[in-house]
Short mmCIF file of C-alpha atoms in Angstrom, two decimals:
data_model
loop_
_atom_site.label_atom_id
_atom_site.label_comp_id
_atom_site.label_asym_id
_atom_site.label_seq_id
_atom_site.Cartn_x
_atom_site.Cartn_y
_atom_site.Cartn_z
CA UNK A 395 100.85 125.54 148.63
CA UNK A 396 100.15 121.59 148.91
CA UNK A 397 98.66 120.54 145.76
CA UNK A 398 97.68 116.48 144.61
CA UNK A 399 97.25 115.46 141.02
CA UNK A 400 94.75 113.26 140.05
CA UNK A 401 95.68 111.11 136.26
CA UNK A 402 98.69 109.27 135.56
CA UNK A 403 99.92 110.25 131.68
CA UNK A 404 101.60 112.97 129.82
CA UNK A 405 99.79 115.54 130.44
CA UNK A 406 99.70 115.00 134.45
CA UNK A 407 103.61 114.48 133.97
CA UNK A 408 103.10 117.54 131.88
CA UNK A 409 101.01 118.64 135.42
CA UNK A 410 103.71 117.99 137.09
CA UNK A 411 106.43 119.42 136.31
CA UNK A 412 104.49 123.01 135.86
CA UNK A 413 103.66 122.82 139.41
CA UNK A 414 107.34 121.61 140.14
CA UNK A 415 109.09 124.55 138.99
CA UNK A 416 106.93 126.56 140.34
CA UNK A 417 107.75 128.97 143.83
CA UNK A 418 104.92 128.10 145.41
CA UNK A 419 104.32 125.05 145.99
CA UNK A 420 105.90 123.27 148.72
CA UNK A 421 105.02 119.99 148.12
CA UNK A 422 103.48 117.78 145.26
CA UNK A 423 101.76 114.50 145.13
CA UNK A 424 100.64 112.63 142.30
CA UNK A 425 97.90 108.99 142.82
CA UNK A 426 98.91 107.26 141.19
CA UNK A 427 101.65 109.17 138.89
CA UNK A 428 103.85 106.67 136.48
CA UNK A 429 107.79 106.15 136.54
CA UNK A 430 108.05 109.55 135.97
CA UNK A 431 106.59 111.28 137.46
CA UNK A 432 107.59 110.20 140.94
CA UNK A 433 110.83 112.17 139.09
CA UNK A 434 108.90 115.30 140.10
CA UNK A 435 105.71 114.90 143.29
CA UNK A 436 105.54 111.23 146.18
CA UNK A 437 103.22 108.88 144.90
CA UNK A 438 100.60 107.86 146.39
CA UNK A 439 97.99 104.62 145.49
CA UNK A 440 94.40 105.00 145.24
CA UNK A 441 92.12 104.27 142.57
CA UNK A 442 91.29 107.30 140.84
CA UNK A 443 87.76 107.18 140.41
CA UNK A 444 86.82 107.21 144.00
CA UNK A 445 85.79 109.90 144.41
CA UNK A 446 85.79 109.51 148.82
CA UNK A 447 89.18 107.45 148.27
CA UNK A 448 90.84 110.31 146.22
CA UNK A 449 89.31 112.46 149.34
CA UNK A 450 90.27 110.39 152.00
CA UNK A 451 94.27 110.88 150.70
CA UNK A 452 94.28 114.51 150.09
CA UNK A 453 92.81 115.95 154.14
CA UNK A 454 95.09 113.07 154.69
CA UNK A 455 97.47 115.27 153.12
CA UNK A 456 96.45 117.94 154.01
CA UNK A 457 96.10 119.28 150.95
CA UNK A 458 95.17 123.19 149.62
CA UNK A 459 94.18 122.15 145.75
CA UNK A 460 92.97 118.78 144.00
CA UNK A 461 93.09 119.17 140.36
CA UNK A 462 91.60 116.41 138.73
CA UNK A 463 94.06 115.07 135.11
CA UNK A 464 91.27 112.86 133.48
CA UNK A 465 87.75 112.87 132.61
CA UNK A 466 86.57 109.68 133.69
CA UNK A 467 87.45 111.09 137.36
CA UNK A 468 85.00 113.88 136.84
CA UNK A 469 82.55 111.97 135.18
CA UNK A 470 82.28 110.30 138.11
CA UNK A 471 82.23 113.04 140.98
CA UNK A 472 85.64 112.94 142.63
CA UNK A 473 85.93 116.76 142.88
CA UNK A 474 82.86 116.47 144.06
CA UNK A 475 84.17 114.23 146.79
CA UNK A 476 87.10 116.53 148.01
CA UNK A 477 85.43 120.36 147.40
CA UNK A 478 82.84 118.60 150.65
CA UNK A 479 85.37 118.16 152.63
CA UNK A 480 86.80 121.95 152.08
CA UNK A 481 89.12 121.39 149.51
CA UNK A 482 89.82 123.61 147.00
CA UNK A 483 89.20 120.76 143.40
CA UNK A 484 90.70 122.09 140.25
CA UNK A 485 87.98 120.23 138.19
CA UNK A 486 83.64 120.52 137.33
CA UNK A 487 81.48 119.01 139.27
CA UNK A 488 79.77 115.36 137.83
CA UNK A 489 77.13 117.03 136.57
CA UNK A 490 78.38 119.78 135.06
CA UNK A 491 81.65 117.04 133.81
CA UNK A 492 78.67 116.46 131.27
CA UNK A 493 79.12 118.59 128.70
CA UNK A 494 82.46 115.60 128.03
CA UNK A 495 80.30 113.14 129.72
CA UNK A 496 77.17 113.29 127.57
CA UNK A 497 77.73 114.68 123.17
CA UNK A 498 73.83 114.19 123.62
CA UNK A 499 73.51 116.88 126.48
CA UNK A 500 76.95 119.51 124.86
CA UNK A 501 75.07 119.51 121.77
CA UNK A 502 72.29 120.46 124.77
CA UNK A 503 74.11 123.22 125.85
CA UNK A 504 75.53 125.24 122.51
CA UNK A 505 71.47 125.22 120.62
CA UNK A 506 70.30 126.85 124.03
CA UNK A 507 73.43 129.28 124.83
CA UNK A 508 73.68 130.07 120.73
CA UNK A 509 77.28 128.51 120.49
CA UNK A 510 77.88 127.15 116.93
CA UNK A 511 78.61 124.37 116.10
CA UNK A 512 77.78 121.37 113.84
CA UNK A 513 74.29 120.44 112.63
CA UNK A 514 73.35 116.86 115.10
CA UNK A 515 71.10 114.10 115.37
CA UNK A 516 70.87 112.08 118.82
CA UNK A 517 70.45 108.70 117.42
CA UNK A 518 69.59 105.43 119.94
CA UNK A 519 68.17 102.47 117.18
CA UNK A 520 69.16 101.47 113.78
CA UNK A 521 65.89 102.97 112.27
CA UNK A 522 67.42 106.49 113.31
CA UNK A 523 71.05 105.74 112.69
CA UNK A 524 69.76 104.89 108.86
CA UNK A 525 67.85 107.92 108.28
CA UNK A 526 70.64 110.25 110.47
CA UNK A 527 73.60 109.01 108.07
CA UNK A 528 71.77 108.91 105.03
CA UNK A 529 70.81 113.24 105.45
CA UNK A 530 74.14 114.69 105.46
CA UNK A 531 76.03 111.69 103.75
CA UNK A 532 79.93 111.11 103.45
CA UNK A 533 82.55 112.20 105.02
CA UNK A 534 80.12 110.00 108.80
CA UNK A 535 81.01 111.99 111.83
CA UNK A 536 79.40 109.10 114.27
CA UNK A 537 80.57 109.80 118.11
CA UNK A 538 80.20 107.37 120.88
CA UNK A 539 77.12 109.55 122.59
CA UNK A 540 79.36 108.70 126.55
CA UNK A 541 83.10 108.67 127.42
CA UNK A 542 85.56 106.59 124.89
CA UNK A 543 88.44 107.80 125.76
CA UNK A 544 89.70 109.74 122.97
CA UNK A 545 88.39 106.38 120.12
CA UNK A 546 85.13 107.10 120.43
CA UNK A 547 85.33 109.23 117.12
CA UNK A 548 84.58 107.57 113.63
CA UNK A 549 84.94 109.99 110.31
CA UNK A 550 84.49 107.99 107.24
CA UNK A 551 83.10 107.43 104.08
CA UNK A 552 82.67 104.29 104.92
CA UNK A 553 79.10 103.81 104.80
CA UNK A 554 79.73 99.96 106.35
CA UNK A 555 81.98 101.32 108.96
CA UNK A 556 79.64 104.03 109.41
CA UNK A 557 76.22 102.49 110.75
CA UNK A 558 78.66 99.91 112.70
CA UNK A 559 80.09 101.92 114.84
CA UNK A 560 75.97 104.00 115.16
CA UNK A 561 74.97 100.59 115.76
CA UNK A 562 77.69 99.15 118.70
CA UNK A 563 76.99 102.23 120.95
CA UNK A 564 73.73 102.78 123.53
CA UNK A 565 73.73 106.41 122.37
CA UNK A 566 75.17 107.91 119.09
CA UNK A 567 75.37 111.38 117.83
CA UNK A 568 76.28 111.82 114.28
CA UNK A 569 76.81 115.49 113.23
CA UNK A 570 78.36 116.72 109.53
CA UNK A 571 80.92 117.31 108.32
CA UNK A 572 83.31 120.29 109.24
CA UNK A 573 85.90 120.93 106.71
CA UNK A 574 89.48 122.67 108.21
CA UNK A 575 91.83 122.48 109.75
CA UNK A 576 90.87 122.26 113.71
CA UNK A 577 92.56 124.31 116.63
CA UNK A 578 91.85 123.08 120.86
CA UNK A 579 91.71 126.25 122.61
CA UNK A 580 91.75 125.74 126.93
CA UNK A 581 89.90 128.57 128.88
CA UNK A 582 90.61 128.32 133.21
CA UNK A 583 86.76 129.26 134.78
CA UNK A 584 85.85 129.81 138.37
CA UNK A 585 82.73 129.15 136.74
CA UNK A 586 82.08 132.92 136.21
CA UNK A 587 85.03 134.31 134.72
CA UNK A 588 86.83 132.86 131.35
CA UNK A 589 90.73 133.18 131.08
CA UNK A 590 91.67 131.64 127.36
CA UNK A 591 95.50 130.14 127.55
CA UNK A 592 97.18 129.90 123.99
CA UNK A 593 95.75 127.74 121.44
CA UNK A 594 96.83 124.49 120.16
CA UNK A 595 96.67 121.49 117.49
CA UNK A 596 96.37 118.41 118.30
CA UNK A 597 97.11 115.20 115.46
CA UNK A 598 94.67 112.58 115.51
CA UNK A 599 95.34 109.93 113.53
CA UNK A 600 97.71 107.24 113.63
CA UNK A 601 100.38 108.11 111.10
CA UNK A 602 102.14 110.96 108.62
CA UNK A 603 100.10 112.18 106.43
CA UNK A 604 96.81 112.45 109.19
CA UNK A 605 95.96 108.05 108.03
CA UNK A 606 95.02 105.87 109.89
CA UNK A 607 93.27 105.12 113.37
CA UNK A 608 91.93 107.83 115.23
CA UNK A 609 94.24 107.66 118.14
CA UNK A 610 93.91 109.44 121.04
CA UNK A 611 96.83 112.04 120.10
CA UNK A 612 99.85 111.32 118.56
CA UNK A 613 101.53 115.03 118.92
CA UNK A 614 100.90 119.26 119.52
CA UNK A 615 102.56 122.28 118.93
CA UNK A 616 102.12 125.57 119.81
CA UNK A 617 101.06 128.82 118.69
CA UNK A 618 98.93 128.60 115.51
CA UNK A 619 101.32 131.21 112.62
CA UNK A 620 98.35 130.56 110.84
CA UNK A 621 95.62 130.92 112.59
CA UNK A 622 92.86 135.05 113.44
CA UNK A 623 95.32 136.86 115.56
CA UNK A 624 91.39 137.23 116.52
CA UNK A 625 90.25 133.55 116.61
CA UNK A 626 90.96 133.36 120.82
CA UNK A 627 89.03 136.72 121.25
CA UNK A 628 86.41 135.61 118.80
CA UNK A 629 86.19 132.01 120.46
CA UNK A 630 85.91 133.49 123.99
CA UNK A 631 83.08 136.00 123.30
CA UNK A 632 81.39 133.43 121.39
CA UNK A 633 81.30 130.10 122.65
CA UNK A 634 83.47 129.80 126.34
CA UNK A 635 81.45 132.69 127.69
CA UNK A 636 78.20 131.81 126.27
CA UNK A 637 78.46 128.10 127.66
CA UNK A 638 80.10 128.69 131.69
CA UNK A 639 76.95 131.68 131.37
CA UNK A 640 74.18 128.77 130.30
CA UNK A 641 76.07 126.58 132.81
CA UNK A 642 75.49 128.66 135.83
CA UNK A 643 72.72 129.23 134.29
CA UNK A 644 71.12 125.70 134.54
CA UNK A 645 72.19 125.66 138.41
CA UNK A 646 75.84 123.52 136.80
CA UNK A 647 78.34 125.98 137.14
CA UNK A 648 81.24 125.17 135.72
CA UNK A 649 84.48 125.48 137.50
CA UNK A 650 87.65 124.04 135.80
CA UNK A 651 89.11 123.45 132.49
CA UNK A 652 87.31 124.16 129.52
CA UNK A 653 88.36 122.66 126.32
CA UNK A 654 87.17 123.94 123.37
CA UNK A 655 87.85 121.86 120.06
CA UNK A 656 87.07 123.84 116.51
CA UNK A 657 87.19 123.35 113.22
CA UNK A 658 87.78 126.80 111.29
CA UNK A 659 85.01 126.71 108.92
CA UNK A 660 85.52 128.36 105.82
CA UNK A 661 81.84 130.09 107.69
CA UNK A 662 83.72 130.09 110.23
CA UNK A 663 84.42 128.46 113.92
CA UNK A 664 83.04 125.95 114.44
CA UNK A 665 83.11 124.27 117.88
CA UNK A 666 83.69 120.12 117.38
CA UNK A 667 82.67 118.49 120.91
CA UNK A 668 84.11 120.02 124.72
CA UNK A 669 86.10 118.86 127.51
CA UNK A 670 85.71 118.65 130.77
CA UNK A 671 89.47 119.07 131.14
CA UNK A 672 93.11 119.18 129.96
CA UNK A 673 93.96 117.27 126.97
CA UNK A 674 96.22 114.58 126.48
CA UNK A 675 98.98 115.86 123.80
CA UNK A 676 98.32 119.39 123.50
CA UNK A 677 97.91 120.05 127.71
CA UNK A 678 102.45 119.74 126.78
CA UNK A 679 102.14 122.40 123.78
CA UNK A 680 100.52 124.66 126.52
CA UNK A 681 103.03 124.07 129.75
CA UNK A 682 105.47 124.32 127.38
CA UNK A 683 104.71 128.25 126.21
CA UNK A 684 103.18 129.80 130.17
CA UNK A 685 105.35 131.06 132.03
CA UNK A 686 102.76 133.12 134.11
CA UNK A 687 103.00 130.25 137.40
CA UNK A 688 99.96 127.57 137.30
CA UNK A 689 98.89 126.56 140.78
CA UNK A 690 98.09 130.03 142.04
CA UNK A 691 96.61 130.20 138.88
CA UNK A 692 94.04 126.53 139.39
CA UNK A 693 93.73 127.23 143.59
CA UNK A 694 92.23 130.79 141.76
CA UNK A 695 89.70 129.20 139.33
CA UNK A 696 89.66 126.49 142.54
CA UNK A 697 88.68 128.72 144.58
CA UNK A 698 86.47 131.24 142.36
CA UNK A 699 88.25 133.86 143.43
CA UNK A 700 90.18 134.31 138.72
CA UNK A 701 88.51 137.19 138.00
CA UNK A 702 91.39 138.82 139.97
CA UNK A 703 94.17 137.21 138.98
CA UNK A 704 96.05 139.02 136.90
CA UNK A 705 96.99 138.28 133.36
CA UNK A 706 98.22 136.14 132.13
CA UNK A 707 102.37 136.15 130.58
CA UNK A 708 104.18 133.68 127.63
CA UNK A 709 106.61 132.88 126.10
CA UNK A 710 107.06 134.26 122.62
CA UNK A 711 108.79 131.30 121.31
CA UNK A 712 106.93 127.38 120.90
CA UNK A 713 106.78 124.16 121.59
CA UNK A 714 106.78 121.03 119.69
CA UNK A 715 105.44 117.69 121.17
CA UNK A 716 105.96 114.58 119.72
CA UNK A 717 104.02 111.08 121.21
CA UNK A 718 105.79 107.77 121.20
CA UNK A 719 103.46 105.33 120.84
CA UNK A 720 104.35 101.13 121.62
CA UNK A 721 103.32 98.34 119.38
CA UNK A 722 99.52 98.17 118.40
CA UNK A 723 98.24 100.92 119.28
CA UNK A 724 95.52 102.17 118.94
CA UNK A 725 94.36 98.77 119.15
CA UNK A 726 95.81 96.02 121.49
CA UNK A 727 98.93 97.69 122.55
CA UNK A 728 102.32 95.55 123.06
CA UNK A 729 103.40 96.26 126.66
CA UNK A 730 106.15 95.40 129.57
CA UNK A 731 109.25 96.72 127.49
CA UNK A 732 112.39 98.21 128.79
CA UNK A 733 112.47 102.29 127.74
CA UNK A 734 116.17 103.82 126.96
CA UNK A 735 117.67 106.42 125.93
CA UNK A 736 115.75 109.05 129.02
CA UNK A 737 119.25 109.98 131.11
CA UNK A 738 120.56 109.97 128.02
CA UNK A 739 117.46 113.39 126.54
CA UNK A 740 117.96 114.85 129.82
CA UNK A 741 121.57 115.21 129.69
CA UNK A 742 122.20 115.97 126.18
CA UNK A 743 119.08 117.91 125.25
CA UNK A 744 118.61 121.37 127.33
CA UNK A 745 115.83 122.46 125.34
CA UNK A 746 113.29 119.97 125.52
CA UNK A 747 113.10 116.47 127.88
CA UNK A 748 110.59 113.74 127.43
CA UNK A 749 106.82 113.61 129.80
CA UNK A 750 105.68 110.50 130.23
CA UNK A 751 102.87 108.42 130.11
CA UNK A 752 101.73 105.10 129.65
CA UNK A 753 105.30 103.44 131.88
CA UNK A 754 105.96 102.27 135.04
CA UNK A 755 109.14 100.82 137.13
CA UNK A 756 109.54 96.71 136.77
CA UNK A 757 110.95 94.67 140.02
CA UNK A 758 114.59 95.95 139.14
CA UNK A 759 113.13 99.21 138.39
CA UNK A 760 113.78 99.73 134.79
CA UNK A 761 111.37 101.91 133.26
CA UNK A 762 109.07 99.47 131.05
CA UNK A 763 106.50 100.14 128.54
CA UNK A 764 102.79 100.17 130.25
CA UNK A 765 100.03 101.56 128.41
CA UNK A 766 98.95 103.00 124.54
CA UNK A 767 100.48 106.11 124.27
CA UNK A 768 104.11 105.67 125.98
CA UNK A 769 105.90 108.71 125.99
CA UNK A 770 105.29 112.32 125.30
CA UNK A 771 109.14 113.96 123.50
CA UNK A 772 108.51 117.82 124.45
CA UNK A 773 111.37 120.47 122.83
CA UNK A 774 110.88 124.78 122.54
CA UNK A 775 112.40 127.10 120.10
CA UNK A 776 112.65 130.40 119.09
CA UNK A 777 109.67 129.17 116.38
CA UNK A 778 108.76 125.89 115.10
CA UNK A 779 111.33 124.64 112.81
CA UNK A 780 113.04 124.77 116.04
CA UNK A 781 112.12 123.19 119.08
CA UNK A 782 110.29 120.59 115.70
CA UNK A 783 114.13 119.90 115.05
CA UNK A 784 115.14 119.61 119.00
CA UNK A 785 111.62 117.38 119.52
CA UNK A 786 112.49 114.41 116.56
CA UNK A 787 116.25 114.86 118.08
CA UNK A 788 115.44 114.18 121.45
CA UNK A 789 112.89 111.47 119.86
CA UNK A 790 116.03 109.65 117.77
CA UNK A 791 117.59 108.84 121.41
CA UNK A 792 114.88 106.76 122.69
CA UNK A 793 114.29 102.98 122.46
CA UNK A 794 111.37 101.00 122.39
CA UNK A 795 110.99 97.70 120.70
CA UNK A 796 107.94 97.78 118.15
CA UNK A 797 107.36 101.58 118.79
CA UNK A 798 106.18 104.00 116.16
CA UNK A 799 105.84 107.99 115.90
CA UNK A 800 104.11 110.39 113.73
CA UNK A 801 107.37 111.50 111.56
CA UNK A 802 104.91 114.59 110.16
CA UNK A 803 104.31 116.60 113.87
CA UNK A 804 104.69 120.85 113.03
CA UNK A 805 105.79 120.19 109.44
CA UNK A 806 103.28 121.84 107.43
CA UNK A 807 103.10 124.78 109.75
CA UNK A 808 107.16 125.36 110.91
CA UNK A 809 107.61 125.48 106.61
CA UNK A 810 104.87 128.57 107.18
#
């Protein structure tokens, strides 16, 4: 199989790493990629938001399968452009990707399908914003209706901060606060059959103890030893399958990766949000545990043959990812600094590896920082404690001026 991955972050590096280990993959390409992905795949320059340019590249490479990593190209209709050339593409259509592109659309789908979620108001005026904030009270949950790269959500007890964020958005969803731990559950689907992956938990706040601003994610772990053993089956029955069925009923079938962000509340499972693609950094730990070769699974979804695909196989162990971020992230990040220690991790850490997110090669061939989240250090072990120990040992070998990372990823879960 000849595979092209679109994107250039740690999620795409995790995908490329898994695909590079798949014996069915004869040639692996990535566009635009990054300095780390270059070690696993051949890189190509392309504007990921330009559907025709991506489709041209896929045709030129004679790709059998295109995998669209980030949300923005999916919402822009890149998957549609690729499929129009007769090439299998893993990723939903522009219309189906509105499940992530518009939180108001997602709420409407969930209401029709009977999917449990938070009560919410969609607001477009300051008066509507004030009415909704007053109706729910603190903590206030305010979500930009459109794409915001994981940073469009404010959860705060500060009424003025909530109002300011809401009024800075063209359209905003204000909803009730959901108590309880959060879980990320991915499912591969061809628009009819739903195949859930293993659940993970990510860490959204910038600093230890869930302090600081929201980020795109500072780390993740899998499995979740504290979760109900029946959680995946319950979410498939009450959330994933009804959502996929409703989108098909509307004439906009969702084929690709459906990501349910969940809260395990005192009243049961509730959907916080849907995404239309693999999540970052949860993908890093989920794929670290998946033993089934990835390419065949994704192509079965892209070609409508998922019902016949064999049951997935998983490692019994655990995986932990720690994100190393640039100085000032999630604000405007410092970039252009050399990353050191990568060769040392590769040489000394058998069960840990570094996935690149915001990196590039400079004129001298050095790996330098080029974004906010720079690296995802991922490790596996027989349990969370061992995976965590290995991840942080590898993090300690790395150097990046002014960088920061959380020191408490998976700490509570590892303690049990």
